[in-house]
Coordinates of C-alpha atoms in Angstrom, one line a residue:
M3 CA 3.0 91.5 -140.3
P4 CA -0.6 91.9 -141.5
L5 CA -3.3 92.0 -138.9
P6 CA -5.7 89.0 -138.7
V7 CA -9.3 89.4 -139.8
P8 CA -11.6 89.2 -136.8
P9 CA -14.2 86.3 -137.0
D10 CA -17.2 88.7 -137.0
L11 CA -15.7 90.7 -139.8
E12 CA -14.8 87.5 -141.7
E13 CA -18.4 86.3 -141.4
A14 CA -19.8 89.6 -142.6
L15 CA -17.5 89.7 -145.7
A16 CA -18.5 86.2 -146.6
Q17 CA -22.1 87.2 -146.8
V18 CA -21.4 90.1 -149.2
P19 CA -19.3 88.8 -152.1
S20 CA -18.8 92.2 -153.8
A21 CA -17.4 93.6 -150.5
R22 CA -15.3 90.5 -150.1
A23 CA -13.7 90.9 -153.5
Q24 CA -13.1 94.6 -153.0
F25 CA -11.5 93.9 -149.5
D26 CA -9.2 91.2 -151.0
R27 CA -8.0 93.7 -153.7
L28 CA -6.9 96.2 -151.0
P29 CA -3.1 96.4 -150.3
P30 CA -2.0 95.0 -146.9
E31 CA -1.8 98.4 -145.2
G32 CA -5.3 99.2 -146.4
K33 CA -6.7 96.0 -144.9
D34 CA -4.8 96.7 -141.7
D35 CA -6.4 100.2 -141.5
W36 CA -9.9 98.8 -141.9
I37 CA -9.3 96.1 -139.4
A38 CA -7.8 98.5 -136.8
W39 CA -10.7 101.0 -137.4
V40 CA -13.3 98.3 -136.6
G41 CA -11.3 97.1 -133.6
R42 CA -11.2 100.5 -132.0
A43 CA -15.0 100.3 -131.4
R44 CA -15.3 99.2 -127.7
L45 CA -19.1 98.6 -127.6
R46 CA -20.8 95.7 -129.4
G47 CA -23.3 98.0 -131.1
A48 CA -20.6 100.4 -132.3
R49 CA -18.5 97.5 -133.7
R50 CA -21.5 96.2 -135.6
R51 CA -22.2 99.6 -137.1
R52 CA -18.5 99.9 -138.2
I53 CA -18.7 96.5 -139.9
H54 CA -21.8 97.5 -141.8
T55 CA -20.1 100.7 -142.8
L56 CA -17.2 98.7 -144.2
L57 CA -19.5 96.5 -146.2
R58 CA -21.5 99.4 -147.7
T59 CA -18.3 101.3 -148.6
L60 CA -16.6 98.3 -150.3
G61 CA -19.5 96.5 -151.8
A62 CA -23.2 96.3 -152.6
P63 CA -26.0 97.2 -150.2
V64 CA -25.9 95.1 -147.1
A65 CA -28.4 92.3 -146.6
V66 CA -27.2 90.0 -143.8
R67 CA -29.5 87.1 -143.6
T68 CA -32.8 88.3 -142.0
Q69 CA -31.2 90.9 -139.8
R70 CA -32.3 94.5 -140.2
V71 CA -29.5 96.8 -141.3
E72 CA -29.4 99.9 -139.0
Q73 CA -29.1 103.3 -140.5
V74 CA -25.5 104.4 -139.8
E75 CA -23.5 107.6 -140.3
E76 CA -21.2 108.2 -143.2
P77 CA -17.9 106.4 -142.7
P78 CA -14.9 108.4 -141.6
P79 CA -12.2 109.1 -144.1
L80 CA -10.0 106.1 -144.7
P81 CA -7.6 105.2 -143.5
P82 CA -9.0 106.1 -140.0
G83 CA -6.8 108.6 -138.2
T84 CA -5.9 108.8 -134.5
E85 CA -6.8 111.9 -132.5
W86 CA -3.8 113.0 -130.3
W87 CA -5.1 116.3 -128.9
P88 CA -7.0 114.8 -125.9
W89 CA -3.8 113.0 -124.8
L90 CA -1.7 116.0 -125.2
L91 CA -4.1 118.1 -123.1
A92 CA -4.2 115.5 -120.3
L93 CA -0.4 115.4 -120.3
A94 CA -0.2 119.2 -120.0
L95 CA -2.6 119.2 -117.1
L96 CA -0.6 116.6 -115.3
L97 CA 2.6 118.6 -115.8
L98 CA 0.8 121.7 -114.4
V99 CA -0.4 119.9 -111.3
A100 CA 3.1 118.4 -110.7
A101 CA 4.7 121.9 -111.0
L102 CA 2.1 123.3 -108.5
L103 CA 2.9 120.6 -106.0
V104 CA 6.6 121.2 -106.2
W105 CA 6.1 124.9 -105.6
L106 CA 3.9 124.3 -102.6
L107 CA 6.4 121.8 -101.0
A108 CA 9.6 123.6 -101.8
F109 CA 8.7 127.3 -102.0
R110 CA 6.9 129.9 -100.0
G111 CA 6.3 133.6 -100.3
N112 CA 8.8 135.9 -98.6
G113 CA 6.3 138.9 -98.4
N114 CA 7.5 140.9 -101.4
G115 CA 5.9 138.8 -104.2
S116 CA 8.9 136.6 -104.7
S117 CA 9.6 133.1 -103.5
A118 CA 12.5 131.5 -101.7
V119 CA 13.5 127.9 -101.1
V120 CA 13.2 127.0 -97.3
I121 CA 15.9 124.5 -96.4
Q122 CA 17.2 126.0 -93.1
K123 CA 18.7 123.6 -90.6
G124 CA 20.0 123.9 -87.1
R125 CA 21.3 121.9 -84.1
V126 CA 19.1 120.8 -81.2
P127 CA 19.9 122.6 -77.9
N128 CA 20.6 120.7 -74.7
F129 CA 17.4 120.9 -72.6
V130 CA 18.2 118.3 -69.9
G131 CA 18.3 119.8 -66.4
E132 CA 16.3 122.9 -67.4
R133 CA 12.7 123.8 -66.5
L134 CA 10.0 124.1 -69.1
P135 CA 9.8 127.9 -69.4
Q136 CA 13.6 128.2 -70.0
A137 CA 13.5 125.3 -72.5
Q138 CA 10.6 127.0 -74.4
R139 CA 12.6 130.2 -74.8
E140 CA 15.6 128.2 -76.1
A141 CA 13.4 126.2 -78.5
R142 CA 12.0 129.4 -80.0
Q143 CA 15.5 130.7 -80.6
A144 CA 16.6 127.4 -82.2
D145 CA 13.3 127.3 -84.2
V146 CA 12.3 123.8 -83.0
Q147 CA 9.0 122.7 -81.6
L148 CA 8.9 121.1 -78.1
V149 CA 6.7 118.0 -77.5
V150 CA 6.2 117.6 -73.7
T151 CA 5.8 114.3 -71.9
R152 CA 6.1 113.5 -68.1
R153 CA 7.1 110.6 -66.0
V154 CA 8.1 109.7 -62.4
A155 CA 11.8 110.2 -61.9
E156 CA 14.3 110.7 -59.0
H157 CA 15.2 114.1 -60.4
P158 CA 13.5 117.3 -58.9
K159 CA 10.0 117.7 -60.0
G160 CA 9.5 120.0 -63.1
T161 CA 13.0 119.5 -64.5
I162 CA 13.7 118.0 -67.9
V163 CA 15.4 114.6 -67.6
D164 CA 15.6 113.4 -71.2
Q165 CA 15.1 114.5 -74.8
K166 CA 14.9 113.2 -78.3
P167 CA 16.7 113.9 -80.6
V168 CA 19.8 114.2 -78.5
P169 CA 21.6 117.6 -78.2
G170 CA 23.6 118.6 -81.2
T171 CA 21.5 116.7 -83.8
L172 CA 21.1 118.6 -87.1
V173 CA 17.4 119.1 -87.8
K174 CA 15.2 121.1 -90.2
S175 CA 13.6 124.3 -89.1
G176 CA 10.4 123.7 -87.1
A177 CA 11.3 120.0 -86.3
P178 CA 9.7 118.5 -83.2
V179 CA 11.9 117.7 -80.1
T180 CA 10.4 115.5 -77.4
V181 CA 11.3 116.4 -73.8
V182 CA 10.5 114.3 -70.7
I183 CA 9.7 116.3 -67.5
S184 CA 10.1 114.7 -64.1
R185 CA 7.0 114.3 -62.0
G186 CA 9.3 113.9 -59.0
P187 CA 10.2 110.8 -57.0
P188 CA 7.5 108.1 -56.4
K189 CA 5.1 108.8 -53.6
K190 CA 5.7 107.2 -50.2
A191 CA 3.4 106.2 -47.4
V192 CA 3.2 108.7 -44.5
P193 CA 4.1 107.0 -41.2
R194 CA 1.6 107.0 -38.3
V195 CA 2.7 109.5 -35.6
V196 CA -0.6 110.1 -33.7
G197 CA -0.1 109.5 -30.0
L198 CA 3.7 110.2 -30.1
A199 CA 5.3 113.2 -28.4
A200 CA 5.7 116.1 -30.9
P201 CA 9.6 115.9 -31.0
D202 CA 9.5 112.1 -31.7
A203 CA 6.8 112.5 -34.4
A204 CA 8.7 115.3 -36.1
A205 CA 11.9 113.2 -36.1
L206 CA 10.1 110.2 -37.6
L207 CA 8.6 112.2 -40.4
Q208 CA 11.9 113.9 -41.3
K209 CA 13.6 110.5 -41.4
A210 CA 10.9 109.3 -43.8
G211 CA 11.6 112.4 -46.0
F212 CA 8.6 114.6 -45.1
V213 CA 8.5 118.1 -43.6
P214 CA 6.5 118.3 -40.3
R215 CA 4.5 121.4 -39.4
L216 CA 3.3 121.6 -35.7
V217 CA 0.1 123.4 -34.8
E218 CA -1.1 123.5 -31.2
V219 CA -4.7 122.9 -30.4
Q220 CA -6.7 122.6 -27.2
S221 CA -7.2 119.0 -26.3
P222 CA -7.8 116.8 -23.2
K223 CA -4.9 114.7 -24.4
T224 CA -1.5 114.9 -22.7
Q225 CA 0.1 118.2 -23.5
G226 CA 2.7 117.9 -26.3
T227 CA 1.1 114.8 -27.7
V228 CA 0.2 114.5 -31.4
V229 CA -3.6 114.2 -31.6
S230 CA -4.1 114.3 -35.4
Q231 CA -2.1 114.3 -38.6
K232 CA -2.7 115.3 -42.2
P233 CA -2.2 113.5 -44.6
A234 CA -3.4 110.5 -42.6
A235 CA -1.2 107.5 -41.8
R236 CA -0.3 105.3 -44.7
A237 CA -1.6 107.9 -47.2
K238 CA 0.7 108.3 -50.3
A239 CA 2.5 111.7 -50.5
Q240 CA 5.4 113.2 -52.4
P241 CA 8.7 113.1 -50.5
G242 CA 9.5 116.6 -49.3
S243 CA 5.8 117.5 -48.9
R244 CA 4.4 118.9 -45.7
V245 CA 2.6 116.8 -43.0
V246 CA 0.6 118.9 -40.5
L247 CA 0.6 117.7 -36.9
L248 CA -2.0 118.9 -34.4
V249 CA -0.3 118.9 -31.0
S250 CA -2.2 119.0 -27.7
A251 CA -1.8 122.3 -25.7
G252 CA -4.0 121.0 -22.9
L253 CA -7.2 122.6 -21.6
P254 CA -7.7 126.2 -20.3
G255 CA -7.3 127.0 -16.5
T256 CA -9.8 125.2 -14.2
T257 CA -11.5 126.3 -10.9
T258 CA -9.5 125.6 -7.7
A259 CA -10.4 125.5 -3.9
T260 CA -8.3 126.6 -1.0
T261 CA -8.9 126.0 2.8
A262 CA -8.2 128.6 5.5
T263 CA -8.2 127.8 9.2
A264 CA -9.0 130.4 11.9
T265 CA -8.9 129.9 15.7
T266 CA -11.2 131.8 18.1
R267 CA -10.8 131.9 21.8
T268 CA -13.6 132.8 24.2
A269 CA -12.6 133.8 27.7
T270 CA -15.0 133.2 30.8
T271 CA -14.5 133.4 34.5
S272 CA -14.1 129.8 35.0
T273 CA -13.1 128.2 31.7
T274 CA -11.4 128.9 28.4
T275 CA -13.0 127.3 25.3
A276 CA -11.1 127.0 22.1
A277 CA -13.1 126.7 18.9
T278 CA -11.7 126.0 15.5
T279 CA -13.7 127.2 12.4
T280 CA -12.9 126.0 8.9
T281 CA -14.0 128.2 6.0
Q282 CA -14.0 127.4 2.2
T283 CA -12.7 130.2 -0.1
Q284 CA -13.7 129.9 -3.8
V285 CA -10.9 131.3 -6.1
T286 CA -12.2 132.3 -9.5
P287 CA -9.6 132.5 -12.3
P288 CA -9.4 135.7 -14.3
P289 CA -11.6 135.7 -17.4
T290 CA -9.8 134.1 -20.3
Q291 CA -9.4 135.8 -23.6
P292 CA -11.0 134.3 -26.7
T293 CA -8.7 131.8 -28.3
G294 CA -8.1 131.1 -32.0
V295 CA -9.3 133.2 -34.9
A296 CA -12.8 133.9 -36.2
V297 CA -13.7 132.2 -39.5
P298 CA -14.4 134.9 -42.0
A299 CA -17.5 135.2 -44.2
L300 CA -16.8 133.5 -47.5
V301 CA -20.2 132.8 -49.1
G302 CA -20.8 134.9 -52.3
K303 CA -17.1 135.6 -52.8
G304 CA -14.9 134.4 -55.5
I305 CA -12.6 131.4 -54.8
G306 CA -9.4 133.5 -55.0
T307 CA -10.7 136.1 -52.5
A308 CA -11.9 133.4 -50.1
L309 CA -8.7 131.4 -50.1
N310 CA -6.5 134.4 -49.7
A311 CA -8.7 135.5 -46.7
L312 CA -8.2 132.1 -45.0
E313 CA -4.5 132.1 -45.7
R314 CA -4.0 135.5 -44.0
L315 CA -5.7 134.1 -40.9
G316 CA -3.6 130.9 -40.9
L317 CA -6.5 128.7 -41.7
V318 CA -6.3 125.8 -44.2
A319 CA -8.8 125.7 -47.1
S320 CA -10.3 122.5 -48.4
V321 CA -12.1 123.1 -51.7
K322 CA -15.1 121.1 -52.8
Y323 CA -17.0 121.7 -56.0
Q324 CA -20.8 121.3 -56.2
S325 CA -23.5 121.6 -58.8
S326 CA -24.9 125.2 -58.9
Q327 CA -26.3 127.7 -61.3
A328 CA -24.1 130.4 -59.7
P329 CA -21.1 131.6 -61.6
V330 CA -18.2 129.1 -61.7
G331 CA -15.8 129.8 -58.8
Q332 CA -18.3 131.5 -56.5
V333 CA -18.4 130.2 -52.9
R334 CA -21.8 128.7 -52.0
G335 CA -21.1 127.3 -48.5
Q336 CA -18.5 126.9 -45.8
N337 CA -17.8 124.9 -42.7
P338 CA -17.2 126.0 -39.9
A339 CA -19.7 128.8 -40.2
T340 CA -18.9 132.5 -40.2
G341 CA -17.7 133.8 -36.9
S342 CA -16.8 130.5 -35.4
R343 CA -13.5 130.7 -33.4
V344 CA -11.0 128.0 -34.3
P345 CA -7.3 127.4 -33.7
R346 CA -4.9 128.5 -36.5
G347 CA -4.2 125.6 -38.8
T348 CA -7.8 124.4 -38.7
S349 CA -9.2 123.1 -42.0
V350 CA -12.2 125.1 -43.4
Q351 CA -14.3 123.5 -46.1
V352 CA -15.1 125.8 -49.0
N353 CA -18.0 124.7 -51.3
V354 CA -17.6 126.3 -54.7
A355 CA -20.0 126.4 -57.7
E356 CA -19.3 124.5 -60.9
G357 CA -21.3 127.0 -62.8
P358 CA -24.4 126.6 -65.1
N359 CA -22.4 124.8 -67.9
P360 CA -19.7 122.6 -66.3
G361 CA -17.1 121.0 -68.6
N362 CA -16.1 117.4 -68.9
P363 CA -14.9 115.5 -65.8
T364 CA -11.1 115.9 -65.7
Q365 CA -8.5 114.8 -63.2
V366 CA -6.4 117.5 -61.6
P367 CA -2.7 117.0 -62.4
D368 CA -0.1 117.1 -59.7
V369 CA 1.9 120.4 -59.9
S370 CA 3.4 120.5 -56.4
G371 CA 7.1 121.4 -56.5
E372 CA 6.8 123.2 -59.9
D373 CA 7.5 126.9 -60.3
Q374 CA 4.4 129.1 -60.7
D375 CA 4.7 129.5 -64.5
T376 CA 5.1 125.8 -65.1
A377 CA 2.3 124.9 -62.8
T378 CA 0.0 127.5 -64.4
S379 CA 0.8 126.2 -67.9
D380 CA 0.2 122.6 -66.9
L381 CA -3.1 123.3 -65.3
Q382 CA -4.3 125.4 -68.2
D383 CA -3.2 122.7 -70.7
A384 CA -5.4 120.3 -68.7
G385 CA -8.4 122.7 -69.2
F386 CA -8.5 124.5 -65.8
Q387 CA -8.4 128.1 -64.7
V388 CA -5.8 129.0 -62.1
V389 CA -5.9 131.0 -58.8
V390 CA -2.6 131.9 -57.1
V391 CA -2.3 132.2 -53.3
Q392 CA 0.9 133.4 -51.8
T393 CA 2.0 131.5 -48.6
S394 CA 4.8 131.3 -46.2
R395 CA 3.9 127.7 -45.3
G396 CA 5.7 124.6 -46.6
S397 CA 9.2 124.0 -47.7
G398 CA 11.0 124.4 -50.9
A399 CA 12.4 127.2 -53.0
S400 CA 10.7 130.6 -53.2
G401 CA 8.2 130.7 -56.1
T402 CA 7.4 127.0 -56.1
V403 CA 4.1 125.3 -55.5
V404 CA 3.8 123.8 -52.0
E405 CA 0.0 123.0 -52.1
Q406 CA -2.9 122.9 -54.5
Q407 CA -6.7 122.9 -54.1
P408 CA -8.5 120.7 -55.1
A409 CA -5.8 118.2 -54.4
A410 CA -4.0 116.3 -57.2
G411 CA -6.0 113.4 -58.5
T412 CA -9.3 115.0 -57.7
T413 CA -11.8 114.8 -60.6
I414 CA -13.6 118.1 -61.3
A415 CA -15.1 119.7 -64.4
S416 CA -12.8 121.3 -67.0
G417 CA -13.0 125.1 -66.7
D418 CA -13.1 125.0 -62.9
Y419 CA -10.6 126.9 -60.8
V420 CA -7.5 125.2 -59.3
A421 CA -5.7 127.1 -56.6
I422 CA -1.9 126.8 -56.3
Y423 CA -0.2 127.9 -53.1
V424 CA 3.1 129.5 -54.1
R425 CA 5.8 129.9 -51.4
S426 CA 6.8 133.6 -51.0

């Protein structure tokens, strides 16, 4: 079907009769070639130039009303041809990009210049009931990536309680496997035992699921009575954690007085007089030996050295970080002071430097009950450095964390040291 003549071309032909006559004599395919050639001009100026070229080629010189005819280039050979090479080049480039993407997604080098398709698959191991270090070893062998999350659960702290995908699922090499690690049972309120007899206090704590530790101290309170507890009454603590009870041992020996009576008889020639003399004898008790232990010098030492020194003497450290230009982890103060004699079990505050460039404020995670490797990994993942102190205190399996300093939930700078007390 012949192409219709555009209105602007029809108007131009009407103004040049010789061009109109020549255009009408063209065969239909010739007319279509001219009309298509004019139509391929996208801009208005280019289209006008092509119409003028058509008029000049087919007829007399162009004189369109009063408009000035622009100088145009020689017309292209007719019929106008279509250039296909840019389209072919673009198609070749697209095919090359597609081939490169396929190679990157499905192939990788095997080290000797050749390539191999990677479509290895394997089954997900069963991690439930295991601790994180063992699960990580099995994950490496199975070529899967562990994604660790944590939640409160009744299972022992540090054990894996759930996983996704489930064991036995067929997955590709390097696929992620999410495991859920127990944070231990929910914390419980510590009962108040101050004022109770030590046996009664210990029984009450054991019934509530805590482990009592009795430490005798000099006190004017009745001997055998609990005078203090840590954690305090109604504080939240993990079931199975230790509660320290300070039990009164009374006061040292006091000065006593004894009365001796002597009778003296004086004889005379006529009478006998009996005189009774009472004397007071002061009894001085033997000198008492110094009680307790002397607090060691801690200032200027590293936090690890200081805490291990206190642990060897049976003293309990309480770490507090403070702003200081001293190196991070260096002890800057202590209370009680060096040389003070205190009972074993006494808390000693250790003030530690944050360093000249402290990190962002970060909450210390709770790692009590975890094994040493897991606790160290969790603290390092949170951005802290770790100090390990071996202790015989507390309950639980050997190699597990029974205490940490600063305590869980304390906010300190990332990069600071957190001490974990590992049961030996």
